[in-house]
Tab-separated table of C-alpha atoms in Angstrom:
chain	number	residue	atom	x	y	z
A	1	UNK	CA	50.088	-18.427	-14.701
A	2	UNK	CA	51.245	-19.964	-17.977
A	3	UNK	CA	48.634	-22.127	-19.627
A	4	UNK	CA	45.684	-20.385	-17.956
A	5	UNK	CA	43.350	-17.921	-19.680
A	6	UNK	CA	42.341	-14.525	-18.316
A	7	UNK	CA	40.380	-14.506	-15.048
A	8	UNK	CA	36.762	-13.439	-15.486
A	9	UNK	CA	36.113	-10.724	-12.863
A	10	UNK	CA	33.563	-11.674	-10.204
A	11	UNK	CA	32.236	-8.124	-10.428
A	12	UNK	CA	30.721	-9.073	-13.790
A	13	UNK	CA	28.801	-11.921	-12.136
A	14	UNK	CA	27.597	-9.525	-9.436
A	15	UNK	CA	26.139	-7.221	-12.105
A	16	UNK	CA	24.558	-10.198	-13.872
A	17	UNK	CA	22.900	-11.300	-10.623
A	18	UNK	CA	21.562	-7.779	-10.038
A	19	UNK	CA	20.080	-7.766	-13.548
A	20	UNK	CA	18.474	-11.191	-12.999
A	21	UNK	CA	16.906	-9.940	-9.762
A	22	UNK	CA	15.505	-6.875	-11.516
A	23	UNK	CA	13.956	-9.170	-14.119
A	24	UNK	CA	12.476	-11.382	-11.404
A	25	UNK	CA	14.263	-14.475	-12.731
A	26	UNK	CA	14.407	-16.534	-9.522
A	27	UNK	CA	15.126	-19.820	-11.306
A	28	UNK	CA	18.272	-18.540	-13.039
A	29	UNK	CA	19.422	-16.844	-9.851
A	30	UNK	CA	19.098	-20.157	-8.027
A	31	UNK	CA	21.174	-21.888	-10.709
A	32	UNK	CA	23.847	-19.220	-10.283
A	33	UNK	CA	23.962	-20.125	-6.595
A	34	UNK	CA	25.180	-23.608	-7.631
A	35	UNK	CA	28.022	-22.471	-9.907
A	36	UNK	CA	30.644	-21.645	-7.287
A	37	UNK	CA	30.919	-20.190	-3.828
A	38	UNK	CA	32.249	-16.924	-5.257
A	39	UNK	CA	29.262	-16.438	-7.548
A	40	UNK	CA	26.833	-17.780	-4.956
A	41	UNK	CA	27.656	-14.940	-2.572
A	42	UNK	CA	26.162	-12.510	-5.097
A	43	UNK	CA	23.340	-14.713	-6.371
A	44	UNK	CA	22.080	-15.650	-2.899
A	45	UNK	CA	22.063	-12.051	-1.748
A	46	UNK	CA	19.998	-10.960	-4.751
A	47	UNK	CA	17.677	-13.983	-4.524
A	48	UNK	CA	16.771	-13.362	-0.896
A	49	UNK	CA	16.732	-9.579	-0.978
A	50	UNK	CA	14.470	-9.453	-4.050
A	51	UNK	CA	12.256	-12.264	-2.684
A	52	UNK	CA	11.409	-13.430	-6.173
A	53	UNK	CA	9.434	-16.635	-5.666
A	54	UNK	CA	8.881	-19.299	-8.324
A	55	UNK	CA	6.134	-21.547	-6.934
A	56	UNK	CA	6.695	-24.082	-9.735
A	57	UNK	CA	10.258	-24.719	-8.601
A	58	UNK	CA	10.733	-26.800	-5.407
A	59	UNK	CA	13.953	-24.936	-4.605
A	60	UNK	CA	12.735	-21.374	-5.048
A	61	UNK	CA	9.121	-21.902	-3.919
A	62	UNK	CA	7.987	-20.098	-0.781
A	63	UNK	CA	8.216	-23.132	1.570
A	64	UNK	CA	11.801	-23.793	0.497
A	65	UNK	CA	12.594	-20.117	0.773
A	66	UNK	CA	11.246	-19.857	4.340
A	67	UNK	CA	12.907	-23.094	5.418
A	68	UNK	CA	16.320	-21.866	4.301
A	69	UNK	CA	15.798	-18.612	6.228
A	70	UNK	CA	14.976	-20.545	9.405
A	71	UNK	CA	17.991	-22.821	8.974
A	72	UNK	CA	20.320	-19.896	8.301
A	73	UNK	CA	19.358	-18.337	11.649
A	74	UNK	CA	20.756	-21.488	13.290
A	75	UNK	CA	23.991	-21.335	11.321
A	76	UNK	CA	23.130	-24.468	9.326
A	77	UNK	CA	23.524	-22.984	5.842
A	78	UNK	CA	26.489	-21.970	3.712
A	79	UNK	CA	25.442	-18.318	3.691
A	80	UNK	CA	23.548	-16.168	6.237
A	81	UNK	CA	20.381	-15.906	4.136
A	82	UNK	CA	18.327	-14.174	6.831
A	83	UNK	CA	20.737	-11.227	6.813
A	84	UNK	CA	20.032	-10.646	3.105
A	85	UNK	CA	16.315	-10.058	3.631
A	86	UNK	CA	14.809	-6.697	2.814
A	87	UNK	CA	11.378	-7.759	4.095
A	88	UNK	CA	9.980	-10.509	6.287
A	89	UNK	CA	6.336	-11.493	6.719
A	90	UNK	CA	5.370	-13.630	9.697
A	91	UNK	CA	2.384	-14.749	7.628
A	92	UNK	CA	4.818	-16.592	5.360
A	93	UNK	CA	6.465	-18.113	8.416
A	94	UNK	CA	3.120	-19.267	9.802
A	95	UNK	CA	2.011	-20.745	6.469
A	96	UNK	CA	5.254	-22.690	6.214
A	97	UNK	CA	4.868	-24.136	9.724
A	98	UNK	CA	1.228	-25.051	9.146
A	99	UNK	CA	2.177	-26.825	5.945
A	100	UNK	CA	5.118	-28.607	7.535
A	101	UNK	CA	3.765	-29.881	10.846
A	102	UNK	CA	-0.003	-29.468	10.581
A	103	UNK	CA	-2.576	-26.957	11.695
A	104	UNK	CA	-2.489	-27.803	15.416
A	105	UNK	CA	0.831	-26.124	16.159
A	106	UNK	CA	-0.065	-25.062	19.642
A	107	UNK	CA	-3.083	-25.896	21.825
A	108	UNK	CA	-2.756	-22.638	23.703
A	109	UNK	CA	-5.443	-20.125	22.709
A	110	UNK	CA	-6.271	-16.608	23.870
A	111	UNK	CA	-9.514	-14.651	23.773
A	112	UNK	CA	-9.814	-11.705	21.409
A	113	UNK	CA	-12.632	-9.260	20.790
A	114	UNK	CA	-14.403	-11.631	18.398
A	115	UNK	CA	-13.316	-15.093	19.529
A	116	UNK	CA	-10.017	-16.892	19.877
A	117	UNK	CA	-6.630	-16.673	18.240
A	118	UNK	CA	-3.706	-19.062	18.435
A	119	UNK	CA	-0.689	-18.003	20.468
A	120	UNK	CA	2.106	-17.788	17.918
A	121	UNK	CA	4.592	-19.857	19.923
A	122	UNK	CA	6.431	-21.569	17.010
A	123	UNK	CA	6.530	-18.319	15.054
A	124	UNK	CA	7.820	-16.509	18.151
A	125	UNK	CA	10.628	-19.029	18.612
A	126	UNK	CA	11.727	-18.806	14.993
A	127	UNK	CA	11.291	-15.032	15.024
A	128	UNK	CA	13.520	-14.741	18.077
A	129	UNK	CA	16.093	-16.932	16.351
A	130	UNK	CA	16.036	-14.927	13.095
A	131	UNK	CA	16.134	-11.479	14.689
A	132	UNK	CA	18.706	-12.560	17.262
A	133	UNK	CA	20.980	-13.831	14.478
A	134	UNK	CA	20.478	-10.615	12.491
A	135	UNK	CA	21.457	-8.493	15.503
A	136	UNK	CA	24.524	-10.603	16.288
A	137	UNK	CA	25.627	-10.586	12.646
A	138	UNK	CA	25.305	-6.800	12.511
A	139	UNK	CA	27.289	-6.371	15.740
A	140	UNK	CA	30.018	-8.827	14.734
A	141	UNK	CA	30.484	-7.228	11.322
A	142	UNK	CA	29.950	-3.669	12.551
A	143	UNK	CA	27.400	-2.916	9.838
A	144	UNK	CA	23.639	-2.743	9.473
A	145	UNK	CA	21.746	-5.665	7.956
A	146	UNK	CA	19.343	-5.288	5.054
A	147	UNK	CA	15.931	-5.916	6.696
A	148	UNK	CA	13.890	-2.732	6.306
A	149	UNK	CA	10.289	-4.057	6.239
A	150	UNK	CA	8.498	-6.230	8.801
A	151	UNK	CA	4.938	-7.569	8.514
A	152	UNK	CA	2.981	-9.166	11.362
A	153	UNK	CA	0.312	-11.758	10.719
A	154	UNK	CA	-3.336	-10.889	11.297
A	155	UNK	CA	-4.515	-14.129	12.933
A	156	UNK	CA	-1.873	-14.642	15.605
A	157	UNK	CA	-1.644	-13.275	19.135
A	158	UNK	CA	1.698	-11.786	20.146
A	159	UNK	CA	2.577	-11.336	23.827
A	160	UNK	CA	3.067	-7.773	24.983
A	161	UNK	CA	6.679	-6.691	24.701
A	162	UNK	CA	7.630	-9.127	21.957
A	163	UNK	CA	7.470	-6.755	19.000
A	164	UNK	CA	9.537	-4.015	20.696
A	165	UNK	CA	12.242	-6.579	21.453
A	166	UNK	CA	12.346	-7.596	17.790
A	167	UNK	CA	12.378	-4.016	16.541
A	168	UNK	CA	15.314	-3.245	18.837
A	169	UNK	CA	17.386	-5.673	16.738
A	170	UNK	CA	16.505	-4.070	13.392
A	171	UNK	CA	18.485	-0.856	13.198
A	172	UNK	CA	17.615	-0.074	9.576
A	173	UNK	CA	13.887	-0.831	9.787
A	174	UNK	CA	11.934	1.613	7.626
A	175	UNK	CA	8.501	0.031	7.238
A	176	UNK	CA	6.169	-1.812	9.614
A	177	UNK	CA	2.966	-3.620	8.619
A	178	UNK	CA	0.700	-4.692	11.479
A	179	UNK	CA	-2.300	-6.854	10.680
A	180	UNK	CA	-2.923	-7.687	14.343
A	181	UNK	CA	-4.175	-4.707	16.335
A	182	UNK	CA	-3.058	-6.065	19.701
A	183	UNK	CA	0.585	-5.758	18.614
A	184	UNK	CA	0.551	-1.957	18.332
A	185	UNK	CA	1.273	0.018	21.491
A	186	UNK	CA	3.399	2.829	22.873
A	187	UNK	CA	6.297	0.453	23.585
A	188	UNK	CA	6.541	-0.285	19.860
A	189	UNK	CA	6.792	3.441	19.115
A	190	UNK	CA	9.450	3.859	21.817
A	191	UNK	CA	11.507	1.007	20.338
A	192	UNK	CA	11.292	2.603	16.893
A	193	UNK	CA	12.370	5.985	18.291
A	194	UNK	CA	15.375	4.462	20.046
A	195	UNK	CA	16.604	1.937	17.494
A	196	UNK	CA	15.206	2.791	14.032
A	197	UNK	CA	16.231	6.292	12.940
A	198	UNK	CA	15.172	5.649	9.314
A	199	UNK	CA	11.604	4.504	10.044
A	200	UNK	CA	8.941	6.308	7.979
A	201	UNK	CA	6.189	3.892	6.828
A	202	UNK	CA	3.293	2.305	8.777
A	203	UNK	CA	0.559	0.007	7.453
A	204	UNK	CA	-1.980	-0.664	10.192
A	205	UNK	CA	-4.998	-2.943	9.818
A	206	UNK	CA	-7.631	-2.549	12.497
A	207	UNK	CA	-9.036	-5.909	13.521
A	208	UNK	CA	-12.434	-6.511	15.167
A	209	UNK	CA	-12.595	-6.012	18.919
A	210	UNK	CA	-9.886	-3.363	19.214
A	211	UNK	CA	-10.295	0.378	19.540
A	212	UNK	CA	-8.182	2.265	17.053
A	213	UNK	CA	-8.414	5.534	18.941
A	214	UNK	CA	-6.104	5.166	21.981
A	215	UNK	CA	-3.661	2.778	20.365
A	216	UNK	CA	-3.104	4.643	17.128
A	217	UNK	CA	-3.151	8.103	18.657
A	218	UNK	CA	-0.643	7.142	21.357
A	219	UNK	CA	1.596	5.435	18.815
A	220	UNK	CA	1.637	8.446	16.474
A	221	UNK	CA	2.285	10.921	19.260
A	222	UNK	CA	5.080	8.809	20.774
A	223	UNK	CA	7.045	8.656	17.520
A	224	UNK	CA	9.432	11.515	16.939
A	225	UNK	CA	7.451	14.475	15.518
A	226	UNK	CA	7.376	14.739	11.746
A	227	UNK	CA	8.972	11.342	11.193
A	228	UNK	CA	6.134	9.413	9.520
A	229	UNK	CA	5.957	9.836	5.735
A	230	UNK	CA	3.611	7.067	4.573
A	231	UNK	CA	0.536	5.802	6.432
A	232	UNK	CA	-2.069	3.227	5.388
A	233	UNK	CA	-5.050	2.516	7.640
A	234	UNK	CA	-7.442	-0.319	6.814
A	235	UNK	CA	-10.483	-1.682	8.620
A	236	UNK	CA	-11.601	-5.319	8.756
A	237	UNK	CA	-14.587	-4.561	10.922
A	238	UNK	CA	-18.011	-2.937	10.508
A	239	UNK	CA	-17.157	-0.678	13.447
A	240	UNK	CA	-15.016	1.437	11.185
A	241	UNK	CA	-15.529	4.933	12.554
A	242	UNK	CA	-12.278	6.867	12.791
A	243	UNK	CA	-12.325	8.853	16.064
A	244	UNK	CA	-11.365	12.494	15.793
A	245	UNK	CA	-8.624	12.013	18.396
A	246	UNK	CA	-6.907	9.408	16.231
A	247	UNK	CA	-6.961	11.769	13.263
A	248	UNK	CA	-5.567	14.682	15.218
A	249	UNK	CA	-2.700	12.419	16.299
A	250	UNK	CA	-1.614	12.477	12.661
A	251	UNK	CA	-1.001	16.202	12.933
A	252	UNK	CA	2.110	15.302	14.919
A	253	UNK	CA	3.552	14.410	11.504
A	254	UNK	CA	1.943	17.240	9.565
A	255	UNK	CA	5.055	18.424	7.714
A	256	UNK	CA	6.487	14.961	6.992
A	257	UNK	CA	3.429	12.970	5.893
A	258	UNK	CA	3.567	12.453	2.129
A	259	UNK	CA	1.228	9.518	1.441
A	260	UNK	CA	-2.056	8.793	3.224
A	261	UNK	CA	-4.332	5.864	2.357
A	262	UNK	CA	-7.584	5.204	4.223
A	263	UNK	CA	-9.326	1.947	3.305
A	264	UNK	CA	-12.930	1.026	4.160
A	265	UNK	CA	-13.714	4.078	6.256
A	266	UNK	CA	-17.299	5.051	6.971
A	267	UNK	CA	-19.118	8.013	5.460
A	268	UNK	CA	-19.179	9.610	8.912
A	269	UNK	CA	-15.401	9.265	9.159
A	270	UNK	CA	-15.040	10.725	5.688
A	271	UNK	CA	-16.682	13.934	6.890
A	272	UNK	CA	-14.339	14.067	9.904
A	273	UNK	CA	-11.192	14.213	7.780
A	274	UNK	CA	-11.156	17.977	8.152
A	275	UNK	CA	-9.360	17.291	11.445
A	276	UNK	CA	-6.243	16.710	9.326
A	277	UNK	CA	-6.116	20.392	8.397
A	278	UNK	CA	-2.413	20.655	9.346
A	279	UNK	CA	-1.368	17.739	7.103
A	280	UNK	CA	-0.887	19.691	3.897
A	281	UNK	CA	2.426	18.256	2.679
A	282	UNK	CA	0.732	15.269	1.020
A	283	UNK	CA	1.852	14.074	-2.405
A	284	UNK	CA	-0.698	11.243	-2.583
A	285	UNK	CA	-4.127	10.748	-1.008
A	286	UNK	CA	-6.397	7.711	-1.286
A	287	UNK	CA	-9.842	7.516	0.350
A	288	UNK	CA	-11.962	4.386	0.041
A	289	UNK	CA	-15.376	4.390	1.692
A	290	UNK	CA	-16.868	1.082	2.800
A	291	UNK	CA	-20.308	1.776	1.329
A	292	UNK	CA	-21.624	4.014	-1.403
A	293	UNK	CA	-25.232	3.944	-0.228
A	294	UNK	CA	-25.000	6.922	2.103
A	295	UNK	CA	-27.487	7.834	4.815
A	296	UNK	CA	-30.995	9.248	4.589
A	297	UNK	CA	-29.917	12.848	5.177
A	298	UNK	CA	-27.340	12.502	2.425
A	299	UNK	CA	-30.102	11.681	-0.061
A	300	UNK	CA	-32.426	14.515	1.022
A	301	UNK	CA	-29.955	17.334	1.740
A	302	UNK	CA	-29.548	20.133	-0.773
A	303	UNK	CA	-26.269	20.562	-2.637
A	304	UNK	CA	-25.365	23.570	-0.487
A	305	UNK	CA	-26.070	21.620	2.700
A	306	UNK	CA	-23.918	18.695	1.569
A	307	UNK	CA	-21.151	21.063	0.525
A	308	UNK	CA	-21.284	22.667	3.963
A	309	UNK	CA	-20.871	19.277	5.677
A	310	UNK	CA	-17.768	18.610	3.603
A	311	UNK	CA	-16.422	22.150	3.820
A	312	UNK	CA	-13.495	21.368	6.118
A	313	UNK	CA	-12.572	18.269	4.121
A	314	UNK	CA	-12.579	20.224	0.861
A	315	UNK	CA	-10.518	23.026	2.411
A	316	UNK	CA	-7.969	20.525	3.730
A	317	UNK	CA	-7.478	18.742	0.392
A	318	UNK	CA	-7.288	22.024	-1.527
A	319	UNK	CA	-4.575	23.197	0.890
A	320	UNK	CA	-2.364	20.246	-0.123
A	321	UNK	CA	-0.500	22.194	-2.790
A	322	UNK	CA	2.009	19.392	-3.457
A	323	UNK	CA	-0.716	16.822	-4.207
A	324	UNK	CA	0.119	14.770	-7.311
A	325	UNK	CA	-1.974	11.602	-6.914
A	326	UNK	CA	-5.613	11.481	-5.811
A	327	UNK	CA	-7.918	8.458	-5.549
A	328	UNK	CA	-11.545	8.298	-4.429
A	329	UNK	CA	-13.536	5.079	-4.218
A	330	UNK	CA	-17.240	4.879	-3.308
A	331	UNK	CA	-17.191	8.470	-2.054
A	332	UNK	CA	-20.780	9.720	-1.978
A	333	UNK	CA	-20.152	13.387	-2.768
A	334	UNK	CA	-17.093	12.911	-4.903
A	335	UNK	CA	-18.153	15.599	-7.408
A	336	UNK	CA	-18.479	18.282	-4.744
A	337	UNK	CA	-14.945	17.544	-3.553
A	338	UNK	CA	-13.385	17.111	-6.974
A	339	UNK	CA	-14.774	20.316	-8.406
A	340	UNK	CA	-12.960	22.412	-5.818
A	341	UNK	CA	-9.762	20.360	-6.005
A	342	UNK	CA	-9.594	20.468	-9.804
A	343	UNK	CA	-10.183	24.224	-9.824
A	344	UNK	CA	-7.488	24.884	-7.230
A	345	UNK	CA	-4.757	26.993	-8.888
A	346	UNK	CA	-2.079	25.456	-6.651
A	347	UNK	CA	-2.817	21.783	-7.388
A	348	UNK	CA	-1.604	20.070	-10.526
A	349	UNK	CA	-2.416	16.372	-10.364
A	350	UNK	CA	-0.523	13.743	-12.323
A	351	UNK	CA	-2.727	10.809	-11.364
A	352	UNK	CA	-6.502	10.806	-10.740
A	353	UNK	CA	-8.649	7.744	-10.005
A	354	UNK	CA	-12.410	8.049	-9.464
A	355	UNK	CA	-13.735	4.570	-8.743
A	356	UNK	CA	-17.170	3.115	-8.070
A	357	UNK	CA	-18.896	6.478	-8.492
A	358	UNK	CA	-22.515	7.351	-9.244
A	359	UNK	CA	-23.014	9.647	-12.274
A	360	UNK	CA	-25.469	12.498	-11.790
A	361	UNK	CA	-25.854	13.931	-15.323
A	362	UNK	CA	-26.532	17.398	-13.941
A	363	UNK	CA	-24.763	20.670	-13.266
A	364	UNK	CA	-22.981	19.151	-10.262
A	365	UNK	CA	-20.916	16.563	-12.108
A	366	UNK	CA	-20.909	18.781	-15.209
A	367	UNK	CA	-18.991	21.449	-13.291
A	368	UNK	CA	-16.533	18.809	-12.129
A	369	UNK	CA	-15.856	17.380	-15.577
A	370	UNK	CA	-15.488	20.880	-17.013
A	371	UNK	CA	-12.913	21.695	-14.319
A	372	UNK	CA	-10.930	18.590	-15.296
A	373	UNK	CA	-9.427	20.423	-18.280
A	374	UNK	CA	-7.526	22.688	-15.863
A	375	UNK	CA	-5.340	19.755	-14.758
A	376	UNK	CA	-2.983	20.054	-17.703
A	377	UNK	CA	-0.225	18.009	-16.008
A	378	UNK	CA	-2.429	14.931	-15.628
A	379	UNK	CA	-0.762	11.744	-16.896
A	380	UNK	CA	-3.102	9.020	-15.662
A	381	UNK	CA	-6.904	9.185	-15.547
A	382	UNK	CA	-9.068	6.260	-14.472
A	383	UNK	CA	-12.854	6.359	-14.031
A	384	UNK	CA	-14.965	3.359	-13.033
A	385	UNK	CA	-18.734	3.536	-12.583
A	386	UNK	CA	-20.609	1.914	-9.747
A	387	UNK	CA	-21.669	-1.581	-10.838
A	388	UNK	CA	-25.375	-0.740	-10.556
A	389	UNK	CA	-25.183	1.899	-13.294
A	390	UNK	CA	-23.663	0.093	-16.252
A	391	UNK	CA	-26.961	-0.967	-17.827
A	392	UNK	CA	-28.474	2.518	-17.482
A	393	UNK	CA	-26.987	3.844	-20.699
A	394	UNK	CA	-23.923	5.505	-19.199
A	395	UNK	CA	-22.235	6.734	-22.327
A	396	UNK	CA	-19.086	8.786	-21.895
A	397	UNK	CA	-20.270	11.466	-24.321
A	398	UNK	CA	-23.416	12.062	-22.249
A	399	UNK	CA	-21.412	13.104	-19.179
A	400	UNK	CA	-21.443	16.909	-19.403
A	401	UNK	CA	-18.072	18.378	-20.332
A	402	UNK	CA	-16.088	15.165	-19.844
A	403	UNK	CA	-15.019	14.448	-23.418
A	404	UNK	CA	-14.068	18.059	-24.185
A	405	UNK	CA	-12.007	18.254	-20.980
A	406	UNK	CA	-10.131	15.041	-21.748
A	407	UNK	CA	-9.258	16.448	-25.182
A	408	UNK	CA	-7.355	19.246	-23.373
A	409	UNK	CA	-5.167	16.873	-21.313
A	410	UNK	CA	-2.210	16.844	-23.679
A	411	UNK	CA	0.139	15.159	-21.149
A	412	UNK	CA	-2.180	12.187	-20.637
A	413	UNK	CA	-0.392	8.844	-21.125
A	414	UNK	CA	-2.941	6.465	-19.569
A	415	UNK	CA	-6.741	6.616	-19.917
A	416	UNK	CA	-9.042	3.971	-18.423
A	417	UNK	CA	-12.846	3.741	-18.460
A	418	UNK	CA	-14.615	1.087	-16.399
A	419	UNK	CA	-18.280	0.045	-16.788
A	420	UNK	CA	-18.749	2.971	-19.176
A	421	UNK	CA	-19.878	2.879	-22.769
A	422	UNK	CA	-17.964	4.768	-25.409
A	423	UNK	CA	-18.569	5.432	-29.094
A	424	UNK	CA	-16.036	4.923	-31.863
A	425	UNK	CA	-16.107	8.678	-32.394
A	426	UNK	CA	-14.636	9.342	-28.943
A	427	UNK	CA	-12.165	6.458	-29.237
A	428	UNK	CA	-10.771	7.910	-32.455
A	429	UNK	CA	-10.809	11.394	-30.982
A	430	UNK	CA	-8.806	10.448	-27.884
A	431	UNK	CA	-6.170	8.549	-29.866
A	432	UNK	CA	-5.850	11.405	-32.372
A	433	UNK	CA	-5.931	14.440	-30.065
A	434	UNK	CA	-3.831	13.137	-27.144
A	435	UNK	CA	-0.234	12.952	-28.448
A	436	UNK	CA	1.289	11.112	-25.457
A	437	UNK	CA	-1.475	8.553	-24.923
A	438	UNK	CA	0.089	5.071	-24.805
A	439	UNK	CA	-2.413	3.123	-22.682
A	440	UNK	CA	-6.131	3.246	-23.430
A	441	UNK	CA	-8.421	0.673	-21.803
A	442	UNK	CA	-12.156	0.110	-21.656
A	443	UNK	CA	-12.750	-2.355	-18.843
A	444	UNK	CA	-15.466	-4.986	-18.949
A	445	UNK	CA	-18.820	-4.441	-17.207
A	446	UNK	CA	-17.992	-7.029	-14.531
A	447	UNK	CA	-14.739	-5.294	-13.629
A	448	UNK	CA	-13.828	-5.498	-9.919
């Protein structure tokens, strides 16, 4: 039209909003939402899907963010914000309600294994509203909504059958985080099988008073075989023994499982990991033991006897030929395991973390550090001593073979020492000899 300049394409604004989301600039994204309805359709989608929260801004803080999601499920907002979500945590929903109407949301309580937990009635009502709206929106528009990750709170009790009904409305769900053990059952697995063909990731936190064995094993075996790719198991209880039956249930996903993380397992459970012998497709493995003290037999056994106890575990890890990332924390016999893994001709690690370990200064850890040089594809190496050893003169150069092996890691880009002392000679040597080294840290003694 005469007198008007060229029209600025909205596609440009869409790309700008995507860039702002990648930068985590929630405040600017929110301002873009106020420019016009045309721009807001892009800005709102990026703001809610990226979940970038600016707690200093009343409009983009978490309470305001959750409130707008709740209102959108009732059709009271300009845009359907809840359909833009990539992830939803019921913990955020609970925190918002507690902040808004007070702690005594519902007088109804239920007994759990270690006391009482509040029935999540307000959260259930809002959850039903949000997931119901998401399902209706998807059906009306004949397309899947964005929500791919769901997280359940750890201090709420959910009635049996509730979670499967929610999952049935989330056709593109890929990841499920459960921090309330009572919520996991076979019905959940059946709902995932029927309605979520893209599901692959489970984070499961075992709470006190619940047995992990029947629940987890039944869940894993009910899922379609070789569907699960990423699994994280964490314990918030001292009764943290992983039953063999629960581990063997993982073999149902032996060829699909790529990432396995076990947090706060017991030493006894550590030795039982040989039951995972079929799970050899792993790319990443993380094992964190709850205590590094060990038992009496562990302190008196010979090296050969300890190696024999861990034989199946060592064989399993060495059979994971695609392993690229390995992390051990507070593992008692970490050197016995690492020596075999590092010497394996089929394993070429790119990331190795050995945390909270006890140095031995003998042939056992010397053989391990000498074998480190064989991992010529290693890019990231992090070693952190147990806190009780820092004041015992733990110099890096006194660890047999360690410095010479690190000199051979020509692909190393990140090197981190924690609670370890290092001379200027080694500092200069690492920076001079390692051509790709870009990150070199020496963490403070009180590092956690």
